[in-house]
Tab-separated table of C-alpha atoms and ligand atoms in Angstrom:
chain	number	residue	atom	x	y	z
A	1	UNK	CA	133.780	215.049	129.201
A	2	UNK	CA	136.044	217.492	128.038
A	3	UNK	CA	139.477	217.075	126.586
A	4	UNK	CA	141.463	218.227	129.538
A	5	UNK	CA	139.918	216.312	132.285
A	6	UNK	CA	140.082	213.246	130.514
A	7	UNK	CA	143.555	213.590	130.310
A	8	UNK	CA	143.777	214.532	133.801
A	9	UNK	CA	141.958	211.719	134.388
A	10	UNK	CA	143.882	209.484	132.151
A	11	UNK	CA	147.583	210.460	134.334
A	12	UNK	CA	145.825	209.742	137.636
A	13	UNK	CA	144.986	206.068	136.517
A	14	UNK	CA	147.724	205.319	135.009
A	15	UNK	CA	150.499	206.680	137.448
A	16	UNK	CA	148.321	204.334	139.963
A	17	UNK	CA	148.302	201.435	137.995
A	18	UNK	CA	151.698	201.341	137.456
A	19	UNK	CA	153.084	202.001	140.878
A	20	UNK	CA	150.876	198.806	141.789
A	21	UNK	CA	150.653	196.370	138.977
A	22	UNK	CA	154.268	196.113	137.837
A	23	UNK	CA	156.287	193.214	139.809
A	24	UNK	CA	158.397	192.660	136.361
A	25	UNK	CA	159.488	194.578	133.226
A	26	UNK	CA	157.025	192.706	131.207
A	27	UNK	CA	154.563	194.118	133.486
A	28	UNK	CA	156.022	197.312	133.051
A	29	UNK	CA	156.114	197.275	129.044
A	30	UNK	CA	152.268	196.152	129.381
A	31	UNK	CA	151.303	199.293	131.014
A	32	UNK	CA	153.173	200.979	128.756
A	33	UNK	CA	151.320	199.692	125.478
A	34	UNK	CA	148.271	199.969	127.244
A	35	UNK	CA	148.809	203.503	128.544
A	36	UNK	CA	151.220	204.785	125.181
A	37	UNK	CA	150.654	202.472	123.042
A	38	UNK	CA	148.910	202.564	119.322
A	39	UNK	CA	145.565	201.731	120.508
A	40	UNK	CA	145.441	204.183	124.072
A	41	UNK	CA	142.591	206.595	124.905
A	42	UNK	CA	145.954	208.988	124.402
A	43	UNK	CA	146.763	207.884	120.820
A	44	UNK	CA	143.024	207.930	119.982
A	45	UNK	CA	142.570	211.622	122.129
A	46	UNK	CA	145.553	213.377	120.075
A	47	UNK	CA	144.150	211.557	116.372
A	48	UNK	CA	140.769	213.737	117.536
A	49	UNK	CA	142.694	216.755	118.641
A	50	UNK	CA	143.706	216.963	114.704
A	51	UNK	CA	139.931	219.184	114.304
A	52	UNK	CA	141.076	221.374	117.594
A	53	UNK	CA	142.351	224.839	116.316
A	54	UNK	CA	144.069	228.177	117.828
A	55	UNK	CA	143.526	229.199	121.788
A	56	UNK	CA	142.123	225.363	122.060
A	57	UNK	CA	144.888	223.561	119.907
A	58	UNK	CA	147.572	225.391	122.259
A	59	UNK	CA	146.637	224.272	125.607
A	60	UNK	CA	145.710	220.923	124.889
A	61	UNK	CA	149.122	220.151	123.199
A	62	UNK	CA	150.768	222.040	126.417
A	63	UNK	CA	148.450	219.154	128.309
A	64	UNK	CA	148.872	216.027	126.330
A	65	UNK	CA	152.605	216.233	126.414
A	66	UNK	CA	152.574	216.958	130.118
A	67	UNK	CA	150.705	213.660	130.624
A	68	UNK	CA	152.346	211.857	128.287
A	69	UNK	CA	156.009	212.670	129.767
A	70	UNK	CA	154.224	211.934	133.558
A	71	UNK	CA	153.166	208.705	132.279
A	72	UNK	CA	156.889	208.247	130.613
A	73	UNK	CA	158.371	209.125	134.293
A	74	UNK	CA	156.441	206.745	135.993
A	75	UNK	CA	157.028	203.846	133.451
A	76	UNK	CA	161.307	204.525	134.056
A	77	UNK	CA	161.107	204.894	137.556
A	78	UNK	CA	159.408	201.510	137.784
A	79	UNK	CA	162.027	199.849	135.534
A	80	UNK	CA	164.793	201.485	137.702
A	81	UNK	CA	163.272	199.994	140.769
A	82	UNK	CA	162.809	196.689	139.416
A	83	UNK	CA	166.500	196.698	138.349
A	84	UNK	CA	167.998	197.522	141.933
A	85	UNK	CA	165.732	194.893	143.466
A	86	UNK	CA	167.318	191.275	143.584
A	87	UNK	CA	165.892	188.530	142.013
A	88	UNK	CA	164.024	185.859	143.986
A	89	UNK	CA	167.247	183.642	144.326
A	90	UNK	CA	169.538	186.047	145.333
A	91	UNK	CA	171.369	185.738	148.023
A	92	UNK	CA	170.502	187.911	151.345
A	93	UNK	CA	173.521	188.300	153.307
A	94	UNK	CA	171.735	189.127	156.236
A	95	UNK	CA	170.074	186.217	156.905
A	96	UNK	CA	171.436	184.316	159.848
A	97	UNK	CA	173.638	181.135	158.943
A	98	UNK	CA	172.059	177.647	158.540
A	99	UNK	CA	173.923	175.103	160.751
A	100	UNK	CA	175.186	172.057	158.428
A	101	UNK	CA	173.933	168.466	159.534
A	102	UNK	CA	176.323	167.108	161.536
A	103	UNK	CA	177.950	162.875	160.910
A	104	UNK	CA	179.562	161.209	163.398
A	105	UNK	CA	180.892	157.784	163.710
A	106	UNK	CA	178.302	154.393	163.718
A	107	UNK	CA	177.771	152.811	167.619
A	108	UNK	CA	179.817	150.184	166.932
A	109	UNK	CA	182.648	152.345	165.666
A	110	UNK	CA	182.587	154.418	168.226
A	111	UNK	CA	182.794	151.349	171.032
A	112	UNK	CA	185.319	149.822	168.883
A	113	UNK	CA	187.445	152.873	169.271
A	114	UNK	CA	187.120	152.690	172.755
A	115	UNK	CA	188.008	149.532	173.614
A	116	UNK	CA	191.518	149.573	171.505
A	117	UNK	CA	191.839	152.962	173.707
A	118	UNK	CA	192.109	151.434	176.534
A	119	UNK	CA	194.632	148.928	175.319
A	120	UNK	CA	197.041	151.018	173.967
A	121	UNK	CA	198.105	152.891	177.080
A	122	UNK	CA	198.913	149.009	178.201
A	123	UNK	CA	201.638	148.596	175.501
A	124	UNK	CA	199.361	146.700	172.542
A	125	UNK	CA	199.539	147.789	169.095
A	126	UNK	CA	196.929	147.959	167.044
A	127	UNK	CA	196.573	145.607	163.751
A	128	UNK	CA	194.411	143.777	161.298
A	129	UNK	CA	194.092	141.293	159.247
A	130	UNK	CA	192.017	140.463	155.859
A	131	UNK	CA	188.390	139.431	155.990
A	132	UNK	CA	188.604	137.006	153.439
A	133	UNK	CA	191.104	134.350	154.878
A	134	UNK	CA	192.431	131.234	154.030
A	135	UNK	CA	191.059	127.461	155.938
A	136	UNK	CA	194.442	127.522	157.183
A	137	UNK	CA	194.455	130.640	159.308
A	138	UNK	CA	190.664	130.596	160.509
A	139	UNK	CA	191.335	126.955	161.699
A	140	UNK	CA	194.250	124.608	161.159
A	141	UNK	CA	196.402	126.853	162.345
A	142	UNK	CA	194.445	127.847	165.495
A	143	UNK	CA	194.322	123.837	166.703
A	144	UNK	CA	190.983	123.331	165.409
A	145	UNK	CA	191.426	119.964	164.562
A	146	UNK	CA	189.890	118.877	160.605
A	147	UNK	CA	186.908	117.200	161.979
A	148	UNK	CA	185.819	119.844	164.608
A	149	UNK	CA	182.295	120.555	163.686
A	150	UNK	CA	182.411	124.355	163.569
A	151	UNK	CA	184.660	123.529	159.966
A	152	UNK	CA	181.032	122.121	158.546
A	153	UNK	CA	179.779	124.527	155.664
A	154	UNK	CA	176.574	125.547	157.597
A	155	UNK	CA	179.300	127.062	160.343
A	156	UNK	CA	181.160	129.333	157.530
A	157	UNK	CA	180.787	130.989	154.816
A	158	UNK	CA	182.983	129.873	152.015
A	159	UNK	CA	183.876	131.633	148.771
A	160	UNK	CA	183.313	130.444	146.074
A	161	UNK	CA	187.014	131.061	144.389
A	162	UNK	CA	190.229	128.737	143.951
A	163	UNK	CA	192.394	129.344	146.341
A	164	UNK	CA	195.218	131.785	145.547
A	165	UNK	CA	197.123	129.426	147.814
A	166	UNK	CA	196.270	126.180	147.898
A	167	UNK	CA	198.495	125.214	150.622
A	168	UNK	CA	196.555	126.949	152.899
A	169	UNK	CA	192.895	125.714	151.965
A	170	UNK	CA	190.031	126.952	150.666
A	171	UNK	CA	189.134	130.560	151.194
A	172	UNK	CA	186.414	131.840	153.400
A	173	UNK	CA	184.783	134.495	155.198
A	174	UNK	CA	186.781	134.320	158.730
A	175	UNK	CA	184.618	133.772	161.780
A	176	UNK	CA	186.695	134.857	164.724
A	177	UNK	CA	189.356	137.383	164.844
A	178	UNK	CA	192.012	134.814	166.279
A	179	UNK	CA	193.784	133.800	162.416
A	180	UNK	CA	195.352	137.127	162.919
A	181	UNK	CA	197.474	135.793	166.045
A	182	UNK	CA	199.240	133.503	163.535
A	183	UNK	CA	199.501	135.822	160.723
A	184	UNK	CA	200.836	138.580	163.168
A	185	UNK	CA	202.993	135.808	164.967
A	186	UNK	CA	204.494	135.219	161.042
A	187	UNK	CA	205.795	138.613	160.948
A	188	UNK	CA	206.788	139.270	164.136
A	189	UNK	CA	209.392	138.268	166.904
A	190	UNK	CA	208.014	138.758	170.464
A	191	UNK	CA	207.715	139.957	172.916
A	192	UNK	CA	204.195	140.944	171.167
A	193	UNK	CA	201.313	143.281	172.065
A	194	UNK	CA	198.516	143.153	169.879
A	195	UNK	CA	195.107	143.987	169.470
A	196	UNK	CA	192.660	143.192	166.365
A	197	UNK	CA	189.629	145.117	165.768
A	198	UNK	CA	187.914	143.398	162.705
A	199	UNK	CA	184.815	142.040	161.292
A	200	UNK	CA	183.755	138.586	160.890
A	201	UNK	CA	180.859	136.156	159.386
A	202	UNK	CA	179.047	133.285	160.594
A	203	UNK	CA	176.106	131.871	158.920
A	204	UNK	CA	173.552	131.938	161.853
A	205	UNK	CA	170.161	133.283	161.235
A	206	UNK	CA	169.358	136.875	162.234
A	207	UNK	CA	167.802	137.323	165.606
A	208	UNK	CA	167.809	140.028	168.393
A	209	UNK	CA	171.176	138.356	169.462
A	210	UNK	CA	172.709	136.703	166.322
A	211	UNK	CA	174.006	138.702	163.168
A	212	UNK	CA	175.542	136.927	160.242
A	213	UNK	CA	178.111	139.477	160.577
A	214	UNK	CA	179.566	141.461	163.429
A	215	UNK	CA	182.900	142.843	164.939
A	216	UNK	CA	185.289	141.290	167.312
A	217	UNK	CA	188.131	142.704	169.173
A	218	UNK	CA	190.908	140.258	169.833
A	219	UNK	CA	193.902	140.400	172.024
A	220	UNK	CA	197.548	138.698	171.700
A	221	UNK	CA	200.290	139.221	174.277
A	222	UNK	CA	203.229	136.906	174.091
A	223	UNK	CA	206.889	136.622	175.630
A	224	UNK	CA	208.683	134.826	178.158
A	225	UNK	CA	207.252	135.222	181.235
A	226	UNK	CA	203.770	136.023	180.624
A	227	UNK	CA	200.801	134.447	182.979
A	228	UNK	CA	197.288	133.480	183.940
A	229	UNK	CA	197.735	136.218	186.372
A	230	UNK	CA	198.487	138.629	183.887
A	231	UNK	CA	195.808	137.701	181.624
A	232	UNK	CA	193.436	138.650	184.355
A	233	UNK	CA	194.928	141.633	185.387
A	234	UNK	CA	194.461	143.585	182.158
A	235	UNK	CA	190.765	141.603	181.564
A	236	UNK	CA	189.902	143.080	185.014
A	237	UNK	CA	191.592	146.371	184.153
A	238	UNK	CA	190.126	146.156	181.039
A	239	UNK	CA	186.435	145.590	182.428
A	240	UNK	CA	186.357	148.087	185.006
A	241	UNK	CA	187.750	150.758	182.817
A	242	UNK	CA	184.896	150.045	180.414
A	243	UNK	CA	181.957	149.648	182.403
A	244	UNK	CA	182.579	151.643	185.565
A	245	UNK	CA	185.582	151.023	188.946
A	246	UNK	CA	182.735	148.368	190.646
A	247	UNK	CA	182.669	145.885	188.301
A	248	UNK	CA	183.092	142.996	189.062
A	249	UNK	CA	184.400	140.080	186.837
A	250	UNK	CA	184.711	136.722	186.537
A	251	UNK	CA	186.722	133.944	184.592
A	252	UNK	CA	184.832	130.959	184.275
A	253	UNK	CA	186.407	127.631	182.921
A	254	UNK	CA	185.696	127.060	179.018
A	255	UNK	CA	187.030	125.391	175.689
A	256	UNK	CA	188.614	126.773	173.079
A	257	UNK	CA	191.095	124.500	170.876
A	258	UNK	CA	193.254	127.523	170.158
A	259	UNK	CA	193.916	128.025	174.024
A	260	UNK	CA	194.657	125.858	177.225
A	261	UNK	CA	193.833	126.517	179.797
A	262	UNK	CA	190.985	128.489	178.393
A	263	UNK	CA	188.093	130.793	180.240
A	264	UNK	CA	185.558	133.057	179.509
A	265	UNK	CA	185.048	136.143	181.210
A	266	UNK	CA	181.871	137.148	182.554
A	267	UNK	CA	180.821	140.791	183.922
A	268	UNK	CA	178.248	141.350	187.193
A	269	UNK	CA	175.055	142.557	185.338
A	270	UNK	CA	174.893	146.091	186.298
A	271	UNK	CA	171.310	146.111	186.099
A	272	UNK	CA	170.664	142.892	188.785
A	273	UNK	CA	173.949	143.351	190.612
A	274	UNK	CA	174.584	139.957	190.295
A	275	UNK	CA	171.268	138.876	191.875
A	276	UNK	CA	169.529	138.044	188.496
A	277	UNK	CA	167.368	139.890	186.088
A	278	UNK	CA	165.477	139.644	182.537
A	279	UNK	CA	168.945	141.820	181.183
A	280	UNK	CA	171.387	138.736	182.543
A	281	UNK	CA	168.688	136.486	181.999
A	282	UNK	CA	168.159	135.788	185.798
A	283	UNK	CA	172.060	134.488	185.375
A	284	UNK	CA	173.753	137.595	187.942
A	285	UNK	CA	176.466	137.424	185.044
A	286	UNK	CA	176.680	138.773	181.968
A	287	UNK	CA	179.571	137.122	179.302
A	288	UNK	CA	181.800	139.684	177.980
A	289	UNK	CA	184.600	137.842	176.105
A	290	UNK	CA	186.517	134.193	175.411
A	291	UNK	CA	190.282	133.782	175.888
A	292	UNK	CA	192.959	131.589	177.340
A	293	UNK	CA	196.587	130.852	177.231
A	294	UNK	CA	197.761	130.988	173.678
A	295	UNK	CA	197.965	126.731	172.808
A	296	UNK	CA	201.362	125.558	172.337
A	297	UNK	CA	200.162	124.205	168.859
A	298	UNK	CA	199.602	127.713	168.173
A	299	UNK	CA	203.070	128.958	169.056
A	300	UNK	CA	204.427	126.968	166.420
A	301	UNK	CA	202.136	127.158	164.267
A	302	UNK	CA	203.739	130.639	164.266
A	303	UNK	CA	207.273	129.645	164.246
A	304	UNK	CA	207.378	130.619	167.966
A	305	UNK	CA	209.563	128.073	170.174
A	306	UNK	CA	206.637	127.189	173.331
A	307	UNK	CA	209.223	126.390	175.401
A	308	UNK	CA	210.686	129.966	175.611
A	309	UNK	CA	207.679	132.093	174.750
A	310	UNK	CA	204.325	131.854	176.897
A	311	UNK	CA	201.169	133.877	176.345
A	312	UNK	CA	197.340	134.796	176.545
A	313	UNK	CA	194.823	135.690	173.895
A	314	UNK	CA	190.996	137.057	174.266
A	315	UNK	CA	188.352	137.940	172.053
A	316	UNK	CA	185.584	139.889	172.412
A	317	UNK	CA	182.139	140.765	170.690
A	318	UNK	CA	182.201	144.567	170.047
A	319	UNK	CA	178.079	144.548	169.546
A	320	UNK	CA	178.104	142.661	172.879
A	321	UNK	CA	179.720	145.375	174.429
A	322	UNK	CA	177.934	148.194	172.866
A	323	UNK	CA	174.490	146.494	173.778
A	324	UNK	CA	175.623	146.495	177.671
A	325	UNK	CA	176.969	150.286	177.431
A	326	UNK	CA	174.270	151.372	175.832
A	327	UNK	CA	171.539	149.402	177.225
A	328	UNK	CA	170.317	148.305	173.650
A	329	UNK	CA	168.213	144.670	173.410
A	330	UNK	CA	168.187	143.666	169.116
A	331	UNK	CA	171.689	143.894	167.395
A	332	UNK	CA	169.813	144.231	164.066
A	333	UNK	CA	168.861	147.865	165.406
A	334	UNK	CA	173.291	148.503	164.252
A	335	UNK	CA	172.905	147.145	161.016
A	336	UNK	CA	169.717	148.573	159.797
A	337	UNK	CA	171.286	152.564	159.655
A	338	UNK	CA	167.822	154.209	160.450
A	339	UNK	CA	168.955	157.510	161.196
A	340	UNK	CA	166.846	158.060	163.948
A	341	UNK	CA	168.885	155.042	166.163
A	342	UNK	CA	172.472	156.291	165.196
A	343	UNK	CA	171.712	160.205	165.787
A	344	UNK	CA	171.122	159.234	169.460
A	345	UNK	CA	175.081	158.530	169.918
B	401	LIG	N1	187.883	133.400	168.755
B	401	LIG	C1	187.022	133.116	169.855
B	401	LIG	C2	185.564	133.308	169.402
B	401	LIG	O1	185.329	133.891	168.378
B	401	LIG	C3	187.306	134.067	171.015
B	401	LIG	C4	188.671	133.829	171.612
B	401	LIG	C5	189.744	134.511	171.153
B	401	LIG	C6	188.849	132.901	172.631
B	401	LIG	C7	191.012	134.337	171.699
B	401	LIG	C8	190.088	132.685	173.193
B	401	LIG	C9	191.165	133.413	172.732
B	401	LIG	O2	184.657	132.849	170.077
């Protein structure tokens, strides 16, 4: 083949080849040693053209650096085009936004906040009180006599710590809500409003309705006039403001050394009706919360005189609550954070 159509030949492959095999600018100095460089067909063709002479030596000279400055084009364009092009992790400000995930508050906060709603347009105040307590507050205080069982180790947890304040007993996890009355009662001069959100610790073993922890909600309203009747006017409130206007309740005679008379307050199972169903556990009822009128052992305890000042307290299971809102049957399913439960509320 002849000089000039190889080279012909030559600019043809080449501007090919590098319009399609150059994604980089190594790619594009490859084609350019392998097109231009020492050891090219086009090195090689102009060491040969050294024999070529006159007419001949003219026009292939006129060729070569034709091709050569072709080849030359093709080889900057590329790199210029490579240039304005953004790298793989550049940002495309066109593409349409991502939406963020989303948190939102656990179950049980979320039916905590609720309930402490719908006491403070009645006047309470919201409070708390430490979840490490002292003996004193959790029971002595509270009219739980030294021998009552519940004061045996497998009922509480203890901690194992000397007591800042040995006065006031050993310290512990609290298991109710209630030491707070006393605490509150301390600092306070009623008339007094109160409710307690908080989280407390019993030793029981873990089972679709026992946790070793869970949260309570407990109430306090003391001055000198308040009743029974009161008590059950903002439990009833209370209860049909929760779980719908039809609900029904009812306060059923209990114990509690802390209160006297005391009663616990039990909701119509909304599934049965009342008639009795695997959800009430063919009972009709459902229990909601304990409370009573505040003891008069209490009162003092808190430096309150129980001949001027009268009162109730209540305390309530805030898992309880959320499992009959929400129609949920294992309170392990709020302590075990798969995602999958919480994203439905
Ligand atoms: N503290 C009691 C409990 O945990 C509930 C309660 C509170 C009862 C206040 C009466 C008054 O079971």
């Amino acid at each position: 083949m002849d000089a000039g159509r190889e080279l012909e030949q030559i600019l043809q492959t080449a501007q090919e080849t590098i319009r399609t095999q150059t994604k980089s600018e190594q790619e594009v100095e490859r084609q350019r040693v392998a097109w231009l460089g020492r050891k090219s067909r086009l090195t090689e063709l102009s060491r040969q053209a050294a024999s070529l002479a006159g007419e001949q030596k003219i026009s292939f000279w006129r060729q070569f650096n034709r091709v050569k400055s072709a080849i030359e084009g093709e080889l900057a364009g590329r790199r210029q085009a490579l240039l304005a092009q953004p790298a793989g992790d550049a940002i495309d400000v066109t593409l349409p936004g991502r939406a963020l995930p989303q948190g939102r508050l656990h179950p049980i906060t979320q039916t905590m906040e609720r309930i402490l709603s719908l006491f403070v347009p009645m006047g309470f105040d919201i409070l708390e009180g430490p979840e490490v307590e002292f003996e004193y507050y959790n029971f002595d205080a509270l009219n739980i006599p030294r021998d009552h069982p519940s004061r045996e180790s497998f009922d509480t947890f203890f901690v194992d710590l000397p007591s800042p304040q040995p006065g006031k007993g050993r310290l512990l996890l609290r298991s109710h809500t209630s030491p707070v009355q006393v605490r509150v009662m301390e600092q306070r001069r009623p008339p007094l409003r109160i409710v307690v959100p908080g989280r407390v610790f019993r030793p029981d073993p873990l089972d679709p309705s026992h946790s070793f922890t869970f949260h309570q909600v407990e109430g306090l309203m003391v001055d000198g006039r308040t009743s029974f009747a009161d008590l059950k006017g903002v439990l009833d409130h209370f209860s049909k403001a929760l779980f719908g206007p039809h609900t029904k309740t009812r306060f059923r005679p209990h114990y509690f050394p802390f209160t006297e008379p005391s009663a616990e307050v039990d909701i119509a199972c909304a599934a049965c009706h009342g008639k009795g169903c695997a959800t009430c556990g063919r009972k009709g009822w459902l229990e909601i919360m304990g409370c009573g009128m505040v003891h008069p052992n209490v009162l003092k305890a808190g430096k309150y005189d129980p001949r001027k000042v009268q009162g109730f307290a209540f305390g309530m299971g805030v898992e309880r609550v959320a499992m009959l809102t929400h129609g949920i049957h294992d309170i392990r399913l709020f302590f075990e954070n798969d995602l999958r439960f919480l994203e439905q509320f």
